[in-house]
Amino acid sequence: MSNKSPRFDITPHIVKQLGEQLVSDEITALLELIKNSYDADASYVSIEINTSGSYLKEKVFYPNHKGYII
């Protein structure tokens, strides 16, 4: 029996398609990030929503001080 891990080749198109099917809007994306943080045992989650005038500039998501710009 081999000790090799299975190998999967996934094209960028497949990753994009899966992401679009899983996350249909920004609220769903934020909820998914919060759930993932909970699953990863984050002790807290902080979300900053930065705007420039009336436009959304960026959202920064911080589970345990690790920032992700979304």
Coordinates of C-alpha atoms in Angstrom, one line a residue:
M1 CA 0.0 0.0 0.0
S2 CA 1.4 3.4 -1.0
N3 CA 1.7 6.3 1.5
K4 CA 1.1 8.9 -1.2
S5 CA -1.7 11.4 -0.7
P6 CA -4.3 11.6 -3.5
R7 CA -3.6 14.4 -6.0
F8 CA -6.2 16.5 -7.6
D9 CA -5.7 18.8 -10.6
I10 CA -8.3 21.6 -10.4
T11 CA -8.5 24.3 -13.1
P12 CA -9.1 28.0 -12.1
H13 CA -12.5 27.8 -13.9
I14 CA -13.7 25.1 -11.5
V15 CA -12.6 27.0 -8.4
K16 CA -14.4 30.1 -9.7
Q17 CA -17.5 28.1 -10.5
L18 CA -17.6 26.5 -7.1
G19 CA -17.1 29.9 -5.4
E20 CA -20.0 31.5 -7.4
Q21 CA -22.3 28.6 -6.5
L22 CA -21.4 28.7 -2.8
V23 CA -21.4 32.5 -2.3
S24 CA -24.1 34.3 -4.2
D25 CA -23.8 37.7 -2.5
E26 CA -21.7 39.8 0.0
I27 CA -23.8 38.9 3.0
T28 CA -23.5 35.2 2.3
A29 CA -19.7 35.7 1.9
L30 CA -19.4 37.4 5.3
L31 CA -21.5 34.7 7.0
E32 CA -19.3 32.0 5.4
L33 CA -16.1 33.7 6.7
I34 CA -17.6 33.9 10.2
K35 CA -18.6 30.3 10.1
N36 CA -15.1 29.3 8.9
S37 CA -13.6 31.3 11.7
Y38 CA -15.8 29.5 14.2
D39 CA -14.8 26.1 12.7
A40 CA -11.1 27.1 13.0
D41 CA -11.6 27.9 16.7
A42 CA -11.1 31.6 16.3
S43 CA -11.6 33.3 19.7
Y44 CA -13.2 36.4 18.0
V45 CA -13.9 37.9 14.7
S46 CA -13.7 41.6 13.7
I47 CA -15.0 43.0 10.4
E48 CA -14.1 46.5 9.2
I49 CA -16.0 48.0 6.3
N50 CA -14.1 50.9 4.7
T51 CA -15.9 53.3 2.5
S52 CA -14.6 56.2 0.4
G53 CA -17.5 58.7 0.1
S54 CA -20.5 56.7 -0.8
Y55 CA -18.6 53.9 -2.4
L56 CA -17.5 50.7 -0.7
K57 CA -13.7 50.6 -0.8
E58 CA -13.0 47.3 0.9
K59 CA -14.0 44.9 3.7
V60 CA -11.3 43.6 5.9
F61 CA -12.0 40.5 7.9
Y62 CA -9.9 39.7 11.0
P63 CA -10.3 36.3 12.7
N64 CA -7.7 36.4 15.6
H65 CA -5.7 39.3 14.1
K66 CA -5.2 37.6 10.7
G67 CA -6.5 40.0 8.1
Y68 CA -8.2 39.1 4.9
I69 CA -9.3 41.7 2.4
I70 CA -12.6 40.8 0.7

